[in-house]
mmCIF file of C-alpha atoms and ligand atoms in Angstrom:
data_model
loop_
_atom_site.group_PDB
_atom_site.id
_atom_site.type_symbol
_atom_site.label_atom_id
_atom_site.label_comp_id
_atom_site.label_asym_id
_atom_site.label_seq_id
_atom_site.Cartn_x
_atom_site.Cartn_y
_atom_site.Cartn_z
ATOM 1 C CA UNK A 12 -56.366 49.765 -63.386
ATOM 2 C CA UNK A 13 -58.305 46.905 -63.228
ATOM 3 C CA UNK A 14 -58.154 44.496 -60.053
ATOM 4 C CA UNK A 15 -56.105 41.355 -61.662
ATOM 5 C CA UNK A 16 -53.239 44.642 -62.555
ATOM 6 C CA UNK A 17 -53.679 45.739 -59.412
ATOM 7 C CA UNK A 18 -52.982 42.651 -57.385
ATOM 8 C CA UNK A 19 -50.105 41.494 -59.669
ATOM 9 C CA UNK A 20 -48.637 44.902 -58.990
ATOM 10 C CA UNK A 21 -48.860 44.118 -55.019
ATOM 11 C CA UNK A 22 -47.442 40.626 -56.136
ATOM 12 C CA UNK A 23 -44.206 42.271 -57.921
ATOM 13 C CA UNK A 24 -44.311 45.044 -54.848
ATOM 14 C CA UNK A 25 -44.665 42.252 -52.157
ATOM 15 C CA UNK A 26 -41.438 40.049 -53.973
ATOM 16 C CA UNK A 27 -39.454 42.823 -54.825
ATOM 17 C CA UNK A 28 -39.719 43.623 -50.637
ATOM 18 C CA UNK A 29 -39.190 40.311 -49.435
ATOM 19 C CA UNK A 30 -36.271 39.789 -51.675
ATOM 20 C CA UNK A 31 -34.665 42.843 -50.616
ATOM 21 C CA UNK A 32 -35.035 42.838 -46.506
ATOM 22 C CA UNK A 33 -32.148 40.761 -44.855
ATOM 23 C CA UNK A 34 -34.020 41.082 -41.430
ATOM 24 C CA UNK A 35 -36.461 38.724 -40.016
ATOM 25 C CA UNK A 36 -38.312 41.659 -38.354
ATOM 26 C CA UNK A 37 -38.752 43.240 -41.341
ATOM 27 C CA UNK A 38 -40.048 40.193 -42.938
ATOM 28 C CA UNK A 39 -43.083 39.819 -40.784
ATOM 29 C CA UNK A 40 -43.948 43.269 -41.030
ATOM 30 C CA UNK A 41 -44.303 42.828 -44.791
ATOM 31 C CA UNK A 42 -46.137 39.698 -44.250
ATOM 32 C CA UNK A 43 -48.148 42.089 -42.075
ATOM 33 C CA UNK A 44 -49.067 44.601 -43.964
ATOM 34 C CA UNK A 45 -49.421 42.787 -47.719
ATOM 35 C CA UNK A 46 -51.796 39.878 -45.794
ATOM 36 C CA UNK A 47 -53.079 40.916 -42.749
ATOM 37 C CA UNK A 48 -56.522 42.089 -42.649
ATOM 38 C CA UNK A 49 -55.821 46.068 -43.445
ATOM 39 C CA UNK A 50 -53.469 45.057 -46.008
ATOM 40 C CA UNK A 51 -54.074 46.201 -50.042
ATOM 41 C CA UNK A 52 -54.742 42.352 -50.850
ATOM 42 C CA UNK A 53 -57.353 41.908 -48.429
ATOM 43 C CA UNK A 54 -58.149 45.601 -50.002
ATOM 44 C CA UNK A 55 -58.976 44.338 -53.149
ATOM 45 C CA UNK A 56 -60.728 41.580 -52.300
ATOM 46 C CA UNK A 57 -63.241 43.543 -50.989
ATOM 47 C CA UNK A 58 -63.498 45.577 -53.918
ATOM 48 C CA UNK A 59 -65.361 42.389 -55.772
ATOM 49 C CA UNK A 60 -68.312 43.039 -54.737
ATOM 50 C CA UNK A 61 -68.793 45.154 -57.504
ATOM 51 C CA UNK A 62 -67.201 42.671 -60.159
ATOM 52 C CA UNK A 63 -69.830 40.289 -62.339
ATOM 53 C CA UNK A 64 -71.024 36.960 -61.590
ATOM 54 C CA UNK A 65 -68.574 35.787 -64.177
ATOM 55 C CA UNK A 66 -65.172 37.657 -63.256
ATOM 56 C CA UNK A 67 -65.619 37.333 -59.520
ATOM 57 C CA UNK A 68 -64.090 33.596 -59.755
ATOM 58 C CA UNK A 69 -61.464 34.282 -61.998
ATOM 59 C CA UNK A 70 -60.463 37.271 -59.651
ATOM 60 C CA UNK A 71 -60.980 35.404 -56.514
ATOM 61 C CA UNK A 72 -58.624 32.436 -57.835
ATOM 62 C CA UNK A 73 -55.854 34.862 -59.168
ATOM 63 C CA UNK A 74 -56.214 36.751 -55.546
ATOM 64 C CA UNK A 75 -55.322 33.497 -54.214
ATOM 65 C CA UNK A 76 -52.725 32.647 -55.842
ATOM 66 C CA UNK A 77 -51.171 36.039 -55.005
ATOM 67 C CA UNK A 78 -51.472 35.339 -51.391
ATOM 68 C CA UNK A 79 -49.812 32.160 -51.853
ATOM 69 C CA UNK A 80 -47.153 33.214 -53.943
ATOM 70 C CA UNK A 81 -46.317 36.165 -51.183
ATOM 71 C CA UNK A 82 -46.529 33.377 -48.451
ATOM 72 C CA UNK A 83 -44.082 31.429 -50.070
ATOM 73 C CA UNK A 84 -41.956 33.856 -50.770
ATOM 74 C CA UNK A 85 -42.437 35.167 -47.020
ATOM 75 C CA UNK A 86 -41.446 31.875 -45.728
ATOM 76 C CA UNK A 87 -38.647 30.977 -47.691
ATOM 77 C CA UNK A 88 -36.915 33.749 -46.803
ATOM 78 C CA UNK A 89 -37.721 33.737 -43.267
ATOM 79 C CA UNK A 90 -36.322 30.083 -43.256
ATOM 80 C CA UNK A 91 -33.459 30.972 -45.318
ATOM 81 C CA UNK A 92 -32.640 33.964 -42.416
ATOM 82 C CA UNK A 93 -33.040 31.672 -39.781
ATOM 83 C CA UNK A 94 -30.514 29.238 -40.955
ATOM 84 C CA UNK A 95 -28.309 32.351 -41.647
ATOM 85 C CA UNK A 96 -28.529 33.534 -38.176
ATOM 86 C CA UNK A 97 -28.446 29.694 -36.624
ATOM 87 C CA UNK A 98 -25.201 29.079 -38.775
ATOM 88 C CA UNK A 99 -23.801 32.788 -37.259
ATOM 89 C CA UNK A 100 -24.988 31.670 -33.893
ATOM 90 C CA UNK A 101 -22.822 28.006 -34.493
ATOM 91 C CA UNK A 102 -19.891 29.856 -36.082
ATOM 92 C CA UNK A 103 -19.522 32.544 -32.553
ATOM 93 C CA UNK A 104 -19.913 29.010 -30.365
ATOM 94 C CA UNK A 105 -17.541 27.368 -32.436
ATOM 95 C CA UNK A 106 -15.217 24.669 -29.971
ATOM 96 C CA UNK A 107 -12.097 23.579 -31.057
ATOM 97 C CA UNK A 108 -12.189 20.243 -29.466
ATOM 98 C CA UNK A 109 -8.241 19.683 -30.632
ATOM 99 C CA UNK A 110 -7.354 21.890 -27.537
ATOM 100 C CA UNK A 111 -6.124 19.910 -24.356
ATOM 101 C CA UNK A 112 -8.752 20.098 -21.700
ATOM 102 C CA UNK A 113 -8.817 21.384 -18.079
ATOM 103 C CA UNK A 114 -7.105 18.068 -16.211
ATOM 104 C CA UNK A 115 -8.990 17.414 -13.000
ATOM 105 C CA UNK A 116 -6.782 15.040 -10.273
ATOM 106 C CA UNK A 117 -7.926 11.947 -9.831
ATOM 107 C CA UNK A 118 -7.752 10.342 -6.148
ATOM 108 C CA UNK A 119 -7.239 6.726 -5.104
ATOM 109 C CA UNK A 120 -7.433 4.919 -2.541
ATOM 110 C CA UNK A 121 -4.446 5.767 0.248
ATOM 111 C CA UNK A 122 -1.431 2.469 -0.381
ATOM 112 C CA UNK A 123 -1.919 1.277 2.828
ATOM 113 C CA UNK A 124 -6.162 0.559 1.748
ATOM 114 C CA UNK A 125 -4.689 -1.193 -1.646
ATOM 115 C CA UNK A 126 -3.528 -3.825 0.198
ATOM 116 C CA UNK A 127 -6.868 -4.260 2.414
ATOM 117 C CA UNK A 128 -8.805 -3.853 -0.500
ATOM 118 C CA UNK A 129 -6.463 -6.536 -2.143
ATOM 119 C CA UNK A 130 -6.599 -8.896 0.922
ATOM 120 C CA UNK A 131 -10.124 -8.409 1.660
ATOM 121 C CA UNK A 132 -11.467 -8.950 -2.205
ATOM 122 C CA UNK A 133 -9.133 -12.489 -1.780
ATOM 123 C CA UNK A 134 -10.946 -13.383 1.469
ATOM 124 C CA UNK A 135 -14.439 -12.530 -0.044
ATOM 125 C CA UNK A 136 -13.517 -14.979 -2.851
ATOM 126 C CA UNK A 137 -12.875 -17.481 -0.697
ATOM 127 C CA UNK A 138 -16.020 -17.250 1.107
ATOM 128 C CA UNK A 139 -15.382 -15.126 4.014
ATOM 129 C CA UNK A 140 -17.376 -12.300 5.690
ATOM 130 C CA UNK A 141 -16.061 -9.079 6.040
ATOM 131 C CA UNK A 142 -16.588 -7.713 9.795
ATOM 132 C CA UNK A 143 -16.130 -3.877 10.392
ATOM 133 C CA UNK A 144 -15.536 -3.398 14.128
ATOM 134 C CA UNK A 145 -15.507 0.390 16.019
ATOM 135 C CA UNK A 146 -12.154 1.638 16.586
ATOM 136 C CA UNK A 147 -12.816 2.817 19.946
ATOM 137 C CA UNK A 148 -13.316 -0.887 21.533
ATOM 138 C CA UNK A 149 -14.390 -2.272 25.208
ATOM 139 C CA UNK A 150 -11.616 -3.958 27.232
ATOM 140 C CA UNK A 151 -13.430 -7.049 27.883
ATOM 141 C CA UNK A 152 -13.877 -7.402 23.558
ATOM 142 C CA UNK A 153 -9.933 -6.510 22.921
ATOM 143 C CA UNK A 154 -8.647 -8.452 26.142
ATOM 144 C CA UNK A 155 -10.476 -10.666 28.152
ATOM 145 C CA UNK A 156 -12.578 -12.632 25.591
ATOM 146 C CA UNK A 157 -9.303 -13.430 24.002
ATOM 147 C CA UNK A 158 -8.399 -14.910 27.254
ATOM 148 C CA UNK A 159 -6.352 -12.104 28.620
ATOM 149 C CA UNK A 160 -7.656 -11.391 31.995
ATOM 150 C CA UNK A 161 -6.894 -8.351 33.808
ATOM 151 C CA UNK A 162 -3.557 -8.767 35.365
ATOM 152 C CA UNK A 163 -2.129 -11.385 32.158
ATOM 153 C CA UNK A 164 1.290 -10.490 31.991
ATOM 154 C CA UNK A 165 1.004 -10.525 28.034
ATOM 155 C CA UNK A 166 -1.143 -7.245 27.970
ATOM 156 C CA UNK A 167 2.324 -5.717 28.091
ATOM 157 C CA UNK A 168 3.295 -6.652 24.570
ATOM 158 C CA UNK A 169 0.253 -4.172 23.855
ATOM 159 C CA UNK A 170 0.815 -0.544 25.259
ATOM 160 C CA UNK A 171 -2.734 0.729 25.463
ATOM 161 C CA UNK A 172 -4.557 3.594 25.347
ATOM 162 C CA UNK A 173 -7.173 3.935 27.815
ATOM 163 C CA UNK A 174 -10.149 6.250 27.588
ATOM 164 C CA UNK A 175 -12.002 4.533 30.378
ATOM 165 C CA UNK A 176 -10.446 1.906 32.816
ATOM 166 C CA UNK A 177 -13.000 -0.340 30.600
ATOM 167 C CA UNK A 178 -12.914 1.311 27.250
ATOM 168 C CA UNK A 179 -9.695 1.756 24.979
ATOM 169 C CA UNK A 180 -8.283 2.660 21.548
ATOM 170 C CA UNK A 181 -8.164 -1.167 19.983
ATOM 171 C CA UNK A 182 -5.076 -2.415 20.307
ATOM 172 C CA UNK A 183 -5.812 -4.847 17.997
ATOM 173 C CA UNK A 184 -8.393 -6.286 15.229
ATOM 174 C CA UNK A 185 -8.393 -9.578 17.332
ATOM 175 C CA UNK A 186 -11.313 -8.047 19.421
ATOM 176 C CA UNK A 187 -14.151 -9.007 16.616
ATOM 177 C CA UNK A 188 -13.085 -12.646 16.610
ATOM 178 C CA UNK A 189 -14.693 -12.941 20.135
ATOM 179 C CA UNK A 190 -17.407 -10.540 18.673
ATOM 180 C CA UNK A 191 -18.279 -12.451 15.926
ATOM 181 C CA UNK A 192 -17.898 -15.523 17.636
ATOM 182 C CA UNK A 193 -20.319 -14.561 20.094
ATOM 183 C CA UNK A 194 -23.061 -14.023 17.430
ATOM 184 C CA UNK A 195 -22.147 -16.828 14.442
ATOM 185 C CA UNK A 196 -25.212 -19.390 14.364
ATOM 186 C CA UNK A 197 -22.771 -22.179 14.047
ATOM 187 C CA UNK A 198 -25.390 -24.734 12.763
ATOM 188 C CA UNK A 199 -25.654 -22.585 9.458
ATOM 189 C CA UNK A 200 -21.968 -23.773 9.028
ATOM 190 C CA UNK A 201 -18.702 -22.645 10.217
ATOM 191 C CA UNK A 202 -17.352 -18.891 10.798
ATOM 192 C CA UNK A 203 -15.330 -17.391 8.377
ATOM 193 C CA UNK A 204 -14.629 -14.060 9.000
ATOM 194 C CA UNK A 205 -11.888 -11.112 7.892
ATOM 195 C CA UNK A 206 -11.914 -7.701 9.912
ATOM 196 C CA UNK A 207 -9.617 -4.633 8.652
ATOM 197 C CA UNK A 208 -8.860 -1.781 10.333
ATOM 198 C CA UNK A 209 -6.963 0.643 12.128
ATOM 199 C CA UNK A 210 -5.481 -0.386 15.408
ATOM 200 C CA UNK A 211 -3.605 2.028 18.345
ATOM 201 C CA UNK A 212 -1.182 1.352 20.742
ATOM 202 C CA UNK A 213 1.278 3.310 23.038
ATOM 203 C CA UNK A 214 3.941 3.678 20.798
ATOM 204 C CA UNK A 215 6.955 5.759 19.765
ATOM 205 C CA UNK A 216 6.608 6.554 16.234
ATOM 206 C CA UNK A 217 9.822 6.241 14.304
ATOM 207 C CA UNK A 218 10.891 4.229 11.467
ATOM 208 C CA UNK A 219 9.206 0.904 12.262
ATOM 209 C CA UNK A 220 6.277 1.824 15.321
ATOM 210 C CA UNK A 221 3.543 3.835 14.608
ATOM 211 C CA UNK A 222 1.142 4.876 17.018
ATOM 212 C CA UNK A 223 -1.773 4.038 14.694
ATOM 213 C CA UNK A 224 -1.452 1.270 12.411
ATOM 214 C CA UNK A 225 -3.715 -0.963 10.447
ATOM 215 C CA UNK A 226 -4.415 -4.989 10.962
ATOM 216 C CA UNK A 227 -6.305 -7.493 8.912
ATOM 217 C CA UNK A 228 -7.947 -10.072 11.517
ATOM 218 C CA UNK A 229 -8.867 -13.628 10.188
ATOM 219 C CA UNK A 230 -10.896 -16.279 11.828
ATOM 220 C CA UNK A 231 -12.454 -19.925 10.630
ATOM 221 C CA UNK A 232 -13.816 -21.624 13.197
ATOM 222 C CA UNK A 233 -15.843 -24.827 12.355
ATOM 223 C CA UNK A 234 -15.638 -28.494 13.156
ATOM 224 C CA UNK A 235 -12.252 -30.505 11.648
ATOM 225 C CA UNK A 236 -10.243 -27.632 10.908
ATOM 226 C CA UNK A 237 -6.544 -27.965 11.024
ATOM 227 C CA UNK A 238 -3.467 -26.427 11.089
ATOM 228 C CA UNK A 239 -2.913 -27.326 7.053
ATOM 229 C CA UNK A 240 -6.092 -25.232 6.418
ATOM 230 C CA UNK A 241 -3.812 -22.394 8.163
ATOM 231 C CA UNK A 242 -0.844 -22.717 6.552
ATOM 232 C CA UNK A 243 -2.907 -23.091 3.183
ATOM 233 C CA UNK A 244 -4.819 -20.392 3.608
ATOM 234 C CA UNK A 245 -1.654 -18.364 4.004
ATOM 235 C CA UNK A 246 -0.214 -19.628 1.235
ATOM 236 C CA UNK A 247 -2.811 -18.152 -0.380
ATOM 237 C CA UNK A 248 -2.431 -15.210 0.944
ATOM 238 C CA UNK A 249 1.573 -14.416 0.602
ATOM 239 C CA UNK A 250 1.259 -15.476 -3.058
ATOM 240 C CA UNK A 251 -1.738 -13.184 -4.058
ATOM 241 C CA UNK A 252 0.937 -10.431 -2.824
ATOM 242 C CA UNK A 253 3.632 -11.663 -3.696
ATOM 243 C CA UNK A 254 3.955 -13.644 -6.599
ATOM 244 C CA UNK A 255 3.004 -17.835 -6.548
ATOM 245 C CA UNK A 256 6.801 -18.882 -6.171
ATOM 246 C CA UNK A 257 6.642 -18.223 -2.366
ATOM 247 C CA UNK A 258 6.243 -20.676 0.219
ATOM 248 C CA UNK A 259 5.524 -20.182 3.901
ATOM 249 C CA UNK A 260 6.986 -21.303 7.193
ATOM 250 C CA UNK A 261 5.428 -21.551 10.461
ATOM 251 C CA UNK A 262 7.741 -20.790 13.519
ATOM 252 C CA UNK A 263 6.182 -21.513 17.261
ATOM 253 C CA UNK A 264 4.971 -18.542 19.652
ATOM 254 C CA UNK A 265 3.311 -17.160 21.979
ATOM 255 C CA UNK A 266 -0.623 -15.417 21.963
ATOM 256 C CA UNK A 267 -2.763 -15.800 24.393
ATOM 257 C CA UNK A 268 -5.572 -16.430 22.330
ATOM 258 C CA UNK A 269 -4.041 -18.980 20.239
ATOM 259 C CA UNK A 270 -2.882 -22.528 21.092
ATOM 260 C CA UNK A 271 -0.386 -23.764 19.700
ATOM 261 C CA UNK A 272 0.725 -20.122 18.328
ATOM 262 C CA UNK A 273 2.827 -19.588 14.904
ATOM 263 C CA UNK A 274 4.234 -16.770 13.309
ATOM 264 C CA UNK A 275 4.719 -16.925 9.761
ATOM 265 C CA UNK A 276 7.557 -16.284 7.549
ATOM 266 C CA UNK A 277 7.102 -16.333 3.755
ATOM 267 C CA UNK A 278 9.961 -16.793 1.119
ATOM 268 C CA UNK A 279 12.026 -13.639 0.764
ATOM 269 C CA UNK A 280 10.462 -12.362 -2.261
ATOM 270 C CA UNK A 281 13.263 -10.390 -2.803
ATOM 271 C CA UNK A 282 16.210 -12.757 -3.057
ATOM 272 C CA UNK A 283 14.063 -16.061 -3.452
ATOM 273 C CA UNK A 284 15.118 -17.322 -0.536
ATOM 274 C CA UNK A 285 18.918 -16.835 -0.951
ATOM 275 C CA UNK A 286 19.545 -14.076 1.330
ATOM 276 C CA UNK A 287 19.949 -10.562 1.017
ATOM 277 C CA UNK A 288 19.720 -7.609 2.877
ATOM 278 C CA UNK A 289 15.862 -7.286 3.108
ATOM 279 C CA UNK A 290 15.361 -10.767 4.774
ATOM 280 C CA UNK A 291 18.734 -10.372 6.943
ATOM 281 C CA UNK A 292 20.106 -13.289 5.199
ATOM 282 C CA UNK A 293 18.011 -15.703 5.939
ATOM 283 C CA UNK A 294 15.530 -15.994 3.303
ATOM 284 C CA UNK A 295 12.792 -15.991 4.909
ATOM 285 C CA UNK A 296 10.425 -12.476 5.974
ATOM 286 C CA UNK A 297 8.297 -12.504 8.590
ATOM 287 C CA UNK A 298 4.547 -11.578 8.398
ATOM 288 C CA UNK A 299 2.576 -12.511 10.625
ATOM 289 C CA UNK A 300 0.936 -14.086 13.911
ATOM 290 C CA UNK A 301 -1.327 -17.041 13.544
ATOM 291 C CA UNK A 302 -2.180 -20.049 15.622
ATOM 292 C CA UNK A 303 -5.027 -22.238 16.739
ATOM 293 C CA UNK A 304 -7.685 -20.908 18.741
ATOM 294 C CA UNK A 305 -7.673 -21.181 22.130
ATOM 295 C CA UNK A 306 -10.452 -23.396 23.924
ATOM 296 C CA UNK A 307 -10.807 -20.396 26.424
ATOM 297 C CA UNK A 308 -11.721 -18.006 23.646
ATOM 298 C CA UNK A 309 -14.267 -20.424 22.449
ATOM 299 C CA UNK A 310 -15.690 -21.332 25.838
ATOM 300 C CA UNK A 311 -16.116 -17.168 26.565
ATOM 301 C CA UNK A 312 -17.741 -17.031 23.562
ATOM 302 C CA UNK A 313 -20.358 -20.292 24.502
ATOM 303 C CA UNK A 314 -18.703 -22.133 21.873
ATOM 304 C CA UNK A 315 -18.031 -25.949 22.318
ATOM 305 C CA UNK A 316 -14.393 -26.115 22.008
ATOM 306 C CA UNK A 317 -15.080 -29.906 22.190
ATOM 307 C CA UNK A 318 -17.036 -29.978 18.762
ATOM 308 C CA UNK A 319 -15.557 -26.349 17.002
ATOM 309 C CA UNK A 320 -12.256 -25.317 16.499
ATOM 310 C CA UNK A 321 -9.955 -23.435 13.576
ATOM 311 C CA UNK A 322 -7.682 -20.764 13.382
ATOM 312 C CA UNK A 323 -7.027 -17.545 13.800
ATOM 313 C CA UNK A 324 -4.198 -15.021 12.243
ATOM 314 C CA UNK A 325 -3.613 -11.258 12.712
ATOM 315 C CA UNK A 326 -1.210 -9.498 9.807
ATOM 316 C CA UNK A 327 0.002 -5.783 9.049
ATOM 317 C CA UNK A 328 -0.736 -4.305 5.804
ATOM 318 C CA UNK A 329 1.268 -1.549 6.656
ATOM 319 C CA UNK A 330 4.302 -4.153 6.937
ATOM 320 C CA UNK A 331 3.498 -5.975 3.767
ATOM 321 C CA UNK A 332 3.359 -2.526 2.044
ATOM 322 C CA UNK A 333 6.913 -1.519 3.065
ATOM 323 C CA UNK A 334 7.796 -5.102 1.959
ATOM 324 C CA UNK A 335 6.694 -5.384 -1.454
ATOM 325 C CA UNK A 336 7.295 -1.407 -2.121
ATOM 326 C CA UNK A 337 10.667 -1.162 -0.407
ATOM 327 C CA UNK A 338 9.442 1.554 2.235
ATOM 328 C CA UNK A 339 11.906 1.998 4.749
ATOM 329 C CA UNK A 340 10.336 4.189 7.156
ATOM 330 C CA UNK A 341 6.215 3.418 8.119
ATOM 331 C CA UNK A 342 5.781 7.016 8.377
ATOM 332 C CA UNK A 343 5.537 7.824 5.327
ATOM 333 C CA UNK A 344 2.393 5.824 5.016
ATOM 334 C CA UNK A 345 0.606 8.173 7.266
ATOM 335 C CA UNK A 346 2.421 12.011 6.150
ATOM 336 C CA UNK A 347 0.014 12.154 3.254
ATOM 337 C CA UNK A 348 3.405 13.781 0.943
ATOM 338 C CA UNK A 349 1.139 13.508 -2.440
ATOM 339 C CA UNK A 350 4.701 13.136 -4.247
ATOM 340 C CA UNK A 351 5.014 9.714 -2.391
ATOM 341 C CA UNK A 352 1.635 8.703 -2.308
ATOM 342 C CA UNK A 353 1.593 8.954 -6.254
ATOM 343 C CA UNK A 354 4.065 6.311 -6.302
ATOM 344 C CA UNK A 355 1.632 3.652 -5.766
ATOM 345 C CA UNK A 356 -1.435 5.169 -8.275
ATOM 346 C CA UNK A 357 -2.833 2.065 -9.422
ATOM 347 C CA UNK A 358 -3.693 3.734 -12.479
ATOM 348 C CA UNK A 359 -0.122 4.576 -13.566
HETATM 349 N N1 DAH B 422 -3.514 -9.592 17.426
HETATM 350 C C1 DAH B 422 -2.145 -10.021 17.322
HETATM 351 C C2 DAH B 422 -1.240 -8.824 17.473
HETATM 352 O O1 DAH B 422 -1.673 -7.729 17.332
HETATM 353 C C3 DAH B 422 -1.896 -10.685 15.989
HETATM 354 C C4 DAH B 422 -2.522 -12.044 15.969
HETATM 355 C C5 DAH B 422 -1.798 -13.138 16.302
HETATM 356 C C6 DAH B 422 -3.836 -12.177 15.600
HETATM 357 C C7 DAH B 422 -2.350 -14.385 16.298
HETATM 358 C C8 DAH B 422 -4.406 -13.426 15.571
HETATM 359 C C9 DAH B 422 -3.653 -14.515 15.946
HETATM 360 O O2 DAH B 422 -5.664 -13.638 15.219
HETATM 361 O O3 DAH B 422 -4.222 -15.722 15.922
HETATM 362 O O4 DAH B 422 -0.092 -9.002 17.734
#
């Protein structure tokens, strides 16, 4: 046989192979053993050493084209395997992404930090710094700098809890007034400060009292501020919780850091003002304590009460959240039931 019938017989042989092998192992050992350097092509090649001058090229081009045509072949199928097996590979994986997913609970923030949030994101807007104070507070921050020396009869509206004759569980978020009095540059401009927290006092839980309970402190102190910018301001407030038809009433009394002292009612935002059983008939809900700064508190702080002055008002998220949700007992604010906490998932 002469070499061209040879190599087109290893050309049928090498196709015939390749066509038939549906493994990608098997592939490369064909590739191996027609092309590699022991294989019959590579075989014959040598063999044309003996051929003439003329044939040698004619041989050596056909040769080639041999090899190529078993390359081709070689690759196309080991493409067309790989597909095959990527395609099995995609078919095993196969997701049905029609099938409801593994639900993971979401958390919120607690009702109770709503309302801060809510309050303090007002306050922000309105230019106001936001001063985090330690819970754990000394006596001469959440008493006497608010003018309420040791024996002031008025400590008794605050049952305390000592840890030290000199340090105590805050009874109060009034303490970082005098703090942040102490350190406001007051020719930058005037103070205007918010402080949220938790606040502790000696107190028999039950339906109203809670021995731990939360306060949002507010404070501008600057020069011509007024008793309108108070009662503004707090119209502000009751109306970003409560709706805009609300109006607010001031009612005189008694803090020792504050002079003259107010509390403030707000339109019952139940009945509108008509009476009903949330407002006790009288229209009008009470929310919090307020007043004018005292010139004592400004002094202790070595602030001229003769050139500075403002306001000052302390209120109870915990009490505006059992307003506007209807809560009837505070303690349910601090059992962590999910079932109630739910209630209020901002989310819906
Ligand atoms: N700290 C007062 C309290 O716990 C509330 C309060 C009243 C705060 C009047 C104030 C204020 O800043 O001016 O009862």
């Amino acid at each position: 046989m002469g070499l061209k019938d040879k190599l087109d017989q290893l050309r049928q042989q090498g196709l015939t192979e390749v066509k038939a092998s549906s493994d990608l192992n098997k592939i490369n050992d064909i590739r191996v053993k027609m092309l590699g350097k022991k294989g019959p092509i590579t075989e014959v090649l040598r063999g044309m050493r003996e051929l003439s001058a003329e044939e040698r090229p004619k041989i050596g081009q056909f040769a080639n084209e041999v090899r190529d045509d078993l390359t081709n072949a070689i690759e196309a199928k080991r493409s067309e395997l790989e597909q095959a097996k990527i395609n099995a590979q995609l078919e095993h994986e196969k997701l049905d992404v029609t099938l409801p997913g593994n639900t993971v609970p979401q958390g919120q923030p607690h009702v109770i930090q709503q309302i801060i949030d809510q309050l303090v994101d007002l306050f922000i807007g309105m230019g106001y710094e936001v001063a985090i104070g330690d819970e754990v507070e000394e006596d001469h921050y959440n008493f006497e700098m608010l003018n309420l020396p040791k024996d002031h009869p008025a400590r008794d509206m605050q049952d305390t809890f000592y840890v030290t004759p000199e340090i105590l569980m805050r009874t109060q978020t009034s303490p970082m007034q005098a703090r942040m009095l102490e350190q406001h540059d007051f020719t930058k401009g005037p103070l205007k400060m918010v402080s949220p927290g938790k606040v502790y006092r000696r107190d028999t839980d039950d339906a109203t009292h809670s021995h731990q309970f939360h306060q949002v402190e507010g404070m501008v102190i600057g020069k011509h501020i007024t008793m309108a910018d108070l009662k503004g301001t707090l119209e502000v407030v009751a109306q970003e919780l409560f709706g805009d038809e609300l109006d607010v009433r001031l009612r005189p009394s008694y803090f020792p850091f504050t002079e003259p002292s107010v509390e403030a009612d707000i339109t019952c935002f139940n009945c509108h003002g008509r009476g009903c059983a949330i407002c006790k008939q009288t229209g009008w809900i009470e929310v919090l304590g307020a007043g004018m700064t005292h010139p004592n508190v400004l002094k202790m702080a070595s602030v001229d009460p003769e050139v500075y002055g403002g306001f000052a008002f302390g209120l109870g998220p915990d009490r505006f959240a059992m307003l506007k949700y209807g809560v009837e007992d505070i303690r349910d604010f601090y059992q962590n039931d999910v079932r109630f906490l739910t209630q209020f998932n901002q989310k819906g």
